[in-house]
Tab-separated table of C-alpha atoms in Angstrom:
chain	number	residue	atom	x	y	z
T	1	MET	CA	-8.961	-8.477	4.584
T	2	THR	CA	-11.255	-10.295	6.963
T	3	GLN	CA	-13.871	-12.456	5.276
T	4	LYS	CA	-17.388	-11.402	6.190
T	5	THR	CA	-19.565	-14.025	7.782
T	6	GLN	CA	-22.957	-14.950	6.408
T	7	THR	CA	-26.228	-14.782	8.258
T	8	PRO	CA	-28.111	-18.097	8.602
T	9	PHE	CA	-31.298	-18.324	6.567
T	10	VAL	CA	-34.727	-19.680	7.344
T	11	THR	CA	-36.644	-21.225	4.497
T	12	VAL	CA	-40.099	-20.303	3.260
T	13	ARG	CA	-41.361	-23.320	5.223
T	14	ALA	CA	-40.648	-21.374	8.420
T	15	VAL	CA	-42.399	-18.239	7.192
T	16	GLN	CA	-45.559	-19.760	5.707
T	17	PRO	CA	-47.152	-21.085	8.948
T	18	VAL	CA	-46.597	-17.755	10.724
T	19	VAL	CA	-48.203	-15.785	7.891
T	20	ALA	CA	-50.981	-18.365	7.498
T	21	GLY	CA	-51.715	-18.160	11.222
T	22	LEU	CA	-51.908	-14.363	11.067
T	23	ASP	CA	-54.265	-14.609	8.088
T	24	ALA	CA	-56.417	-17.198	9.875
T	25	LEU	CA	-56.745	-14.877	12.874
T	26	GLY	CA	-57.855	-12.016	10.603
T	27	TYR	CA	-54.786	-9.763	10.904
T	28	GLU	CA	-53.684	-7.475	8.070
T	29	THR	CA	-50.400	-9.104	7.065
T	30	ASP	CA	-49.770	-6.618	4.242
T	31	THR	CA	-49.158	-3.993	6.925
T	32	ILE	CA	-46.530	-6.208	8.515
T	33	PHE	CA	-44.789	-6.927	5.213
T	34	ALA	CA	-44.775	-3.226	4.381
T	35	ASN	CA	-42.686	-2.452	7.469
T	36	VAL	CA	-40.032	-5.189	7.149
T	37	THR	CA	-37.433	-6.147	4.569
T	38	ILE	CA	-39.350	-9.303	3.572
T	39	SER	CA	-41.530	-9.298	0.474
T	40	ARG	CA	-44.725	-11.350	0.414
T	41	ASP	CA	-43.538	-12.632	-2.974
T	42	VAL	CA	-41.013	-14.827	-1.164
T	43	LEU	CA	-43.897	-17.099	-0.155
T	44	ASP	CA	-44.404	-18.033	-3.805
T	45	ASN	CA	-40.919	-19.531	-4.076
T	46	ALA	CA	-40.813	-22.987	-2.490
T	47	ASP	CA	-37.008	-22.896	-2.487
T	48	GLY	CA	-36.752	-19.337	-1.193
T	49	GLY	CA	-35.465	-18.159	2.125
T	50	ILE	CA	-34.873	-15.078	4.235
T	51	PRO	CA	-32.166	-14.136	6.754
T	52	HIS	CA	-32.841	-15.299	10.285
T	53	THR	CA	-32.539	-11.688	11.471
T	54	ALA	CA	-35.277	-10.642	9.029
T	55	MET	CA	-37.566	-13.362	10.378
T	56	MET	CA	-37.019	-12.096	13.924
T	57	ALA	CA	-37.852	-8.566	12.707
T	58	PHE	CA	-41.055	-9.951	11.156
T	59	TRP	CA	-42.035	-11.370	14.546
T	60	GLN	CA	-41.418	-8.010	16.205
T	61	GLU	CA	-43.539	-6.190	13.645
T	62	ALA	CA	-46.304	-8.792	13.958
T	63	LEU	CA	-46.352	-8.193	17.706
T	64	ALA	CA	-46.581	-4.440	17.163
T	65	VAL	CA	-49.425	-4.755	14.651
T	66	THR	CA	-51.475	-7.343	16.549
T	67	GLY	CA	-50.833	-6.148	20.091
T	68	ASP	CA	-51.216	-9.801	21.089
T	69	ASP	CA	-49.002	-10.654	24.064
T	70	TYR	CA	-49.658	-14.356	23.439
T	71	LEU	CA	-49.054	-14.282	19.697
T	72	GLY	CA	-46.755	-17.309	19.537
T	73	LEU	CA	-49.314	-19.531	21.245
T	74	HIS	CA	-52.205	-18.261	19.145
T	75	LEU	CA	-50.415	-18.560	15.788
T	76	ALA	CA	-49.354	-22.145	16.502
T	77	GLU	CA	-52.960	-23.068	17.239
T	78	ALA	CA	-54.423	-21.176	14.262
T	79	ALA	CA	-52.013	-22.011	11.423
T	80	PRO	CA	-53.665	-24.407	8.898
T	81	MET	CA	-51.957	-27.782	8.737
T	82	LYS	CA	-51.321	-27.443	5.005
T	83	SER	CA	-49.104	-24.429	5.673
T	84	PHE	CA	-46.446	-26.642	7.283
T	85	GLY	CA	-45.575	-28.527	4.101
T	86	VAL	CA	-44.191	-31.955	3.343
T	87	HIS	CA	-42.282	-32.519	6.579
T	88	ALA	CA	-45.503	-32.039	8.557
T	89	TYR	CA	-47.285	-34.726	6.540
T	90	ALA	CA	-44.295	-37.009	7.102
T	91	LEU	CA	-44.560	-36.491	10.854
T	92	GLN	CA	-48.284	-37.256	10.831
T	93	SER	CA	-47.719	-40.474	8.868
T	94	SER	CA	-45.122	-41.790	11.354
T	95	PRO	CA	-45.945	-45.012	13.245
T	96	THR	CA	-45.345	-43.440	16.686
T	97	LEU	CA	-44.767	-40.027	18.211
T	98	ARG	CA	-41.165	-41.058	18.884
T	99	GLU	CA	-40.613	-41.652	15.168
T	100	ALA	CA	-42.315	-38.349	14.371
T	101	TYR	CA	-39.988	-36.361	16.625
T	102	ARG	CA	-36.991	-38.174	15.160
T	103	ARG	CA	-38.117	-37.071	11.712
T	104	ALA	CA	-38.619	-33.519	12.932
T	105	CYS	CA	-34.953	-33.416	13.954
T	106	ARG	CA	-33.787	-35.052	10.736
T	107	TYR	CA	-35.668	-32.584	8.547
T	108	GLN	CA	-34.992	-29.444	10.590
T	109	ARG	CA	-32.777	-28.066	7.824
T	110	LEU	CA	-35.857	-27.861	5.587
T	111	ILE	CA	-36.948	-25.082	7.946
T	112	HIS	CA	-33.766	-23.431	9.174
T	113	GLU	CA	-30.307	-24.121	7.818
T	114	ALA	CA	-28.444	-23.657	11.090
T	115	THR	CA	-30.737	-24.152	14.097
T	116	ASP	CA	-30.368	-27.290	16.152
T	117	LEU	CA	-33.374	-29.466	17.011
T	118	THR	CA	-32.346	-32.439	19.122
T	119	PHE	CA	-34.248	-35.346	20.621
T	120	ASP	CA	-32.491	-36.930	23.592
T	121	GLU	CA	-34.039	-40.353	24.263
T	122	GLY	CA	-33.620	-41.613	27.818
T	123	ALA	CA	-34.696	-44.616	29.867
T	124	ASP	CA	-37.896	-42.947	31.074
T	125	GLU	CA	-38.552	-40.053	28.718
T	126	GLY	CA	-37.386	-38.069	25.712
T	127	VAL	CA	-36.338	-34.433	25.632
T	128	LEU	CA	-36.981	-32.315	22.556
T	129	GLN	CA	-34.832	-29.167	22.548
T	130	HIS	CA	-34.298	-26.266	20.129
T	131	THR	CA	-31.375	-23.826	19.991
T	132	LEU	CA	-30.142	-21.084	17.695
T	133	PRO	CA	-26.835	-21.350	15.793
T	134	ASP	CA	-24.829	-19.857	18.680
T	135	GLY	CA	-26.506	-22.049	21.276
T	136	ARG	CA	-28.948	-19.419	22.534
T	137	SER	CA	-32.666	-19.998	22.804
T	138	VAL	CA	-35.076	-18.168	20.521
T	139	PRO	CA	-37.009	-15.172	21.904
T	140	ARG	CA	-40.272	-15.651	23.756
T	141	HIS	CA	-42.930	-15.655	21.036
T	142	PRO	CA	-41.106	-17.814	18.453
T	143	ALA	CA	-40.182	-20.189	21.300
T	144	GLU	CA	-43.800	-20.473	22.451
T	145	PHE	CA	-44.847	-20.942	18.823
T	146	LEU	CA	-42.414	-23.866	18.458
T	147	VAL	CA	-43.330	-25.701	21.654
T	148	THR	CA	-47.051	-25.271	21.021
T	149	LEU	CA	-46.498	-26.840	17.601
T	150	TRP	CA	-44.634	-29.764	19.176
T	151	VAL	CA	-47.640	-30.403	21.399
T	152	ARG	CA	-50.202	-29.790	18.652
T	153	PHE	CA	-48.532	-32.225	16.241
T	154	GLY	CA	-48.003	-34.722	19.041
T	155	ARG	CA	-51.669	-34.760	19.970
T	156	LEU	CA	-52.711	-35.159	16.342
T	157	ILE	CA	-50.334	-38.089	15.914
T	158	THR	CA	-51.389	-39.918	19.081
T	159	GLY	CA	-55.049	-39.002	18.834
T	160	SER	CA	-55.079	-38.039	22.520
T	161	THR	CA	-54.809	-34.909	24.642
T	162	TRP	CA	-51.632	-35.986	26.436
T	163	ALA	CA	-49.475	-33.530	28.342
T	164	PRO	CA	-45.682	-33.354	28.474
T	165	ARG	CA	-44.075	-33.873	31.873
T	166	LEU	CA	-42.355	-30.495	31.771
T	167	VAL	CA	-42.026	-27.542	29.382
T	168	CYS	CA	-39.011	-25.230	29.634
T	169	PHE	CA	-38.587	-21.702	28.306
T	170	ALA	CA	-35.557	-19.423	28.519
T	171	HIS	CA	-37.575	-16.217	28.865
T	172	HIS	CA	-39.305	-14.646	31.839
T	173	ALA	CA	-42.850	-15.725	32.632
T	174	PRO	CA	-45.474	-13.278	31.360
T	175	PRO	CA	-47.750	-11.702	33.988
T	176	ASP	CA	-50.532	-14.187	33.231
T	177	VAL	CA	-49.722	-17.798	32.274
T	178	THR	CA	-53.317	-19.038	32.107
T	179	ALA	CA	-53.079	-19.551	28.328
T	180	HIS	CA	-49.857	-21.521	28.703
T	181	ARG	CA	-51.377	-23.813	31.320
T	182	HIS	CA	-54.467	-24.326	29.172
T	183	ILE	CA	-52.365	-25.433	26.189
T	184	PHE	CA	-49.618	-27.470	27.840
T	185	GLN	CA	-51.602	-28.877	30.799
T	186	THR	CA	-48.375	-29.373	32.722
T	187	HIS	CA	-45.690	-27.651	34.736
T	188	ILE	CA	-43.867	-24.849	32.937
T	189	GLN	CA	-40.409	-23.685	33.929
T	190	PHE	CA	-39.488	-20.184	32.810
T	191	LEU	CA	-35.945	-18.751	32.945
T	192	SER	CA	-34.646	-22.291	32.433
T	193	GLY	CA	-32.013	-21.231	29.897
T	194	ARG	CA	-33.487	-23.415	27.146
T	195	THR	CA	-36.454	-24.229	24.940
T	196	ALA	CA	-37.297	-27.843	25.698
T	197	MET	CA	-40.087	-30.324	26.322
T	198	TYR	CA	-39.989	-33.576	28.342
T	199	ILE	CA	-42.228	-36.421	27.118
T	200	PRO	CA	-42.629	-39.756	28.974
T	201	ASN	CA	-41.799	-42.867	26.946
T	202	TYR	CA	-45.292	-44.341	27.217
T	203	ILE	CA	-46.570	-41.300	25.297
T	204	LEU	CA	-43.730	-41.387	22.772
T	205	ASP	CA	-44.476	-45.031	21.989
T	206	THR	CA	-48.227	-44.566	21.502
T	207	PRO	CA	-49.143	-46.071	18.096
T	208	ASN	CA	-50.421	-43.666	15.452
T	209	ALA	CA	-53.770	-44.992	14.258
T	210	ARG	CA	-53.374	-42.988	11.036
T	211	ALA	CA	-49.825	-44.146	10.255
T	212	ASP	CA	-49.290	-44.905	6.578
T	213	PRO	CA	-46.107	-46.910	5.860
T	214	GLY	CA	-46.519	-46.504	2.102
T	215	LEU	CA	-47.018	-42.757	2.299
T	216	ILE	CA	-44.215	-42.252	4.817
T	217	GLY	CA	-41.802	-43.975	2.443
T	218	VAL	CA	-42.751	-41.635	-0.384
T	219	LEU	CA	-42.600	-38.568	1.855
T	220	ASP	CA	-39.235	-39.586	3.313
T	221	ASP	CA	-37.795	-39.983	-0.176
T	222	TYR	CA	-39.156	-36.574	-1.178
T	223	ALA	CA	-37.859	-34.897	1.979
T	224	GLU	CA	-34.418	-36.442	1.476
T	225	ARG	CA	-34.332	-35.077	-2.072
T	226	LEU	CA	-35.270	-31.644	-0.767
T	227	LEU	CA	-32.466	-31.822	1.785
T	228	LYS	CA	-29.937	-32.727	-0.890
T	229	GLN	CA	-31.089	-29.734	-2.925
T	230	ARG	CA	-30.636	-27.375	0.007
T	231	PRO	CA	-27.437	-25.357	-0.033
T	232	THR	CA	-24.688	-26.471	2.301
T	233	PRO	CA	-25.300	-24.925	5.738
T	234	THR	CA	-23.677	-21.557	6.211
T	235	ALA	CA	-20.152	-21.799	7.569
T	236	ALA	CA	-19.978	-21.157	11.256
T	237	THR	CA	-19.182	-17.627	12.272
T	238	LEU	CA	-16.130	-16.983	14.409
T	239	SER	CA	-18.445	-16.418	17.384
T	240	GLU	CA	-19.911	-19.894	16.907
T	241	ARG	CA	-16.450	-21.463	16.535
T	242	VAL	CA	-15.268	-19.705	19.697
T	243	ARG	CA	-18.353	-20.872	21.558
T	244	PHE	CA	-17.739	-24.460	20.460
T	245	GLN	CA	-14.125	-24.293	21.637
T	246	LEU	CA	-15.230	-22.808	24.964
T	247	LEU	CA	-17.762	-25.596	25.406
T	248	GLU	CA	-15.027	-28.164	24.766
T	249	THR	CA	-12.585	-26.662	27.265
T	250	LEU	CA	-14.807	-25.196	30.001
T	251	THR	CA	-14.408	-27.834	32.705
T	252	GLY	CA	-12.763	-26.899	35.967
T	253	GLY	CA	-11.045	-23.817	34.613
T	254	ILE	CA	-11.642	-20.667	32.603
T	255	PRO	CA	-10.283	-20.870	29.034
T	256	THR	CA	-8.291	-17.781	28.127
T	257	ALA	CA	-8.536	-15.834	24.896
T	258	GLU	CA	-4.946	-16.889	24.198
T	259	GLU	CA	-5.838	-20.586	24.495
T	260	ILE	CA	-8.904	-20.261	22.268
T	261	ALA	CA	-7.014	-18.213	19.679
T	262	GLN	CA	-4.310	-20.861	19.568
T	263	SER	CA	-6.880	-23.631	19.076
T	264	LEU	CA	-8.325	-21.650	16.146
T	265	HIS	CA	-4.868	-21.043	14.661
T	266	MET	CA	-4.930	-17.261	14.924
T	267	SER	CA	-3.411	-14.543	17.058
T	268	VAL	CA	-5.236	-13.083	20.055
T	269	ARG	CA	-5.325	-9.716	18.304
T	270	THR	CA	-6.989	-11.266	15.246
T	271	LEU	CA	-9.461	-13.108	17.477
T	272	HIS	CA	-10.559	-9.926	19.251
T	273	ARG	CA	-10.672	-7.871	16.056
T	274	ASN	CA	-12.755	-10.392	14.114
T	275	LEU	CA	-15.148	-10.935	17.021
T	276	GLN	CA	-15.606	-7.165	17.251
T	277	GLN	CA	-16.579	-7.101	13.558
T	278	GLU	CA	-19.320	-9.621	14.389
T	279	GLY	CA	-20.534	-7.442	17.249
T	280	ALA	CA	-19.250	-9.819	19.923
T	281	THR	CA	-16.497	-10.004	22.505
T	282	PHE	CA	-14.675	-12.954	24.008
T	283	SER	CA	-15.843	-12.125	27.537
T	284	GLU	CA	-19.494	-11.864	26.418
T	285	LEU	CA	-19.366	-15.262	24.728
T	286	LEU	CA	-17.748	-16.805	27.799
T	287	ASN	CA	-20.369	-15.322	30.130
T	288	GLN	CA	-23.247	-16.429	27.884
T	289	LEU	CA	-21.931	-19.981	27.814
T	290	ARG	CA	-21.312	-20.104	31.555
T	291	GLN	CA	-24.856	-18.887	32.207
T	292	GLN	CA	-26.391	-21.452	29.870
T	293	GLN	CA	-24.307	-24.290	31.288
T	294	ALA	CA	-25.116	-23.185	34.836
T	295	THR	CA	-28.868	-23.473	34.272
T	296	ASN	CA	-28.396	-26.848	32.558
T	297	TYR	CA	-26.247	-28.236	35.388
T	298	LEU	CA	-28.589	-26.956	38.094
T	299	THR	CA	-31.509	-28.907	36.630
T	300	ASN	CA	-29.553	-32.085	37.440
T	301	PRO	CA	-30.002	-32.883	41.167
T	302	ASN	CA	-27.008	-35.240	41.065
T	303	ILE	CA	-24.567	-32.349	40.580
T	304	SER	CA	-23.960	-30.255	43.686
T	305	ILE	CA	-23.858	-26.479	43.474
T	306	SER	CA	-20.182	-26.492	44.442
T	307	GLU	CA	-19.506	-28.945	41.591
T	308	VAL	CA	-21.380	-26.655	39.185
T	309	ALA	CA	-19.177	-23.759	40.293
T	310	PHE	CA	-16.063	-25.885	39.689
T	311	LEU	CA	-17.242	-27.073	36.268
T	312	LEU	CA	-17.779	-23.455	35.228
T	313	GLY	CA	-14.329	-22.397	36.307
T	314	PHE	CA	-15.187	-20.472	39.481
T	315	SER	CA	-12.488	-20.694	42.132
T	316	GLU	CA	-14.943	-19.865	44.920
T	317	ILE	CA	-18.602	-20.773	45.271
T	318	SER	CA	-19.364	-17.222	46.459
T	319	SER	CA	-18.136	-15.885	43.105
T	320	PHE	CA	-20.482	-18.289	41.333
T	321	TYR	CA	-23.422	-17.144	43.496
T	322	ARG	CA	-22.741	-13.499	42.662
T	323	ALA	CA	-22.416	-14.217	38.925
T	324	PHE	CA	-25.565	-16.344	38.809
T	325	LYS	CA	-27.554	-13.694	40.686
T	326	ARG	CA	-26.344	-11.118	38.159
T	327	TRP	CA	-27.330	-13.351	35.228
T	328	THR	CA	-30.774	-14.487	36.388
T	329	GLY	CA	-31.831	-12.341	39.330
T	330	THR	CA	-31.930	-15.387	41.598
T	331	THR	CA	-29.390	-17.552	43.413
T	332	PRO	CA	-28.327	-21.044	42.283
T	333	ALA	CA	-30.038	-22.563	45.314
T	334	GLU	CA	-33.300	-20.699	44.636
T	335	PHE	CA	-33.199	-21.648	40.939
T	336	ARG	CA	-32.611	-25.308	41.788
T	337	ALA	CA	-35.348	-25.346	44.439
T	338	VAL	CA	-37.922	-24.011	41.970
T	339	ASN	CA	-36.821	-26.462	39.276
T	340	LEU	CA	-36.832	-29.514	41.537
T	341	SER	CA	-40.215	-28.487	42.945
T	342	SER	CA	-41.626	-28.366	39.399
T	343	VAL	CA	-40.186	-31.781	38.593
T	344	ALA	CA	-41.478	-33.322	41.829
T	345	SER	CA	-44.934	-31.884	41.290
T	346	SER	CA	-45.024	-33.179	37.713
T	347	HIS	CA	-44.277	-36.699	38.898
T	348	GLN	CA	-47.087	-36.522	41.449
T	349	SER	CA	-49.702	-35.250	38.988
């Protein structure tokens, strides 16, 4: 018998700010709770959690009830600071924004047991990026909620209205991006394949005038204790394990199902059957990864389009062009031109 995989959970700390933001904006949250599998009682349990899929359903119902096409942005601005809990106070007590973002990554499991929040620190800037357990980006409104929070916390910590160099979203741009420009005050790249924000080092190293070394020590100790009390993260699903193996082997050739099955110590038949039980297929996972890696590679001007095609296992560049057009509705050259134009403009502003 095949062992069933478990769904990753989000903690109450992820639910509370969303509900608090809805309440602050005057929406009837009882109506939302009545139409989803989440009970409002879960908010009373500090150690409680709900399946990630249930949280996504809550977002969908909130959108239906509010009719707000900019709900993620508005909730991130409206949620009371106290609704974010101990990790938020720890961020605000950090000596610099850089230290705050490092803490955000370290304490991500207090919010979601399996999502990945990374902070890549470079010579000129840092990149904060969020992904789901299988490497995908979150849907539009939760993604906009997250990035708006990154900016909101960052401005509170630095005491200034700084702007990131670039904000990236995986989803399509809405018809009107006026609200996005008002909040982020920078260039926004949609259909980028990721949820990310670029912050120059001079902003990251801005001292926090309200930093409290004594308080941060206490809060760090408390957060570490909370992390130790959290259950061990859910074991990776087969889809996630396959994706990891594909990521390791996808360089200059297309990994076959036989090769991946062998690396996972199972037969090809078992691989296909177990993926089917998770609602996935090997070819779908491979295509998703190739698309994500394509958009990541194309944002790097030092990698030629022909090299991107090679790295993704395409024998001919024309095949890569056709696949990329099918994935994104645009060609690799058009995607790169838009991205590089955004980056160039951000450096000039």
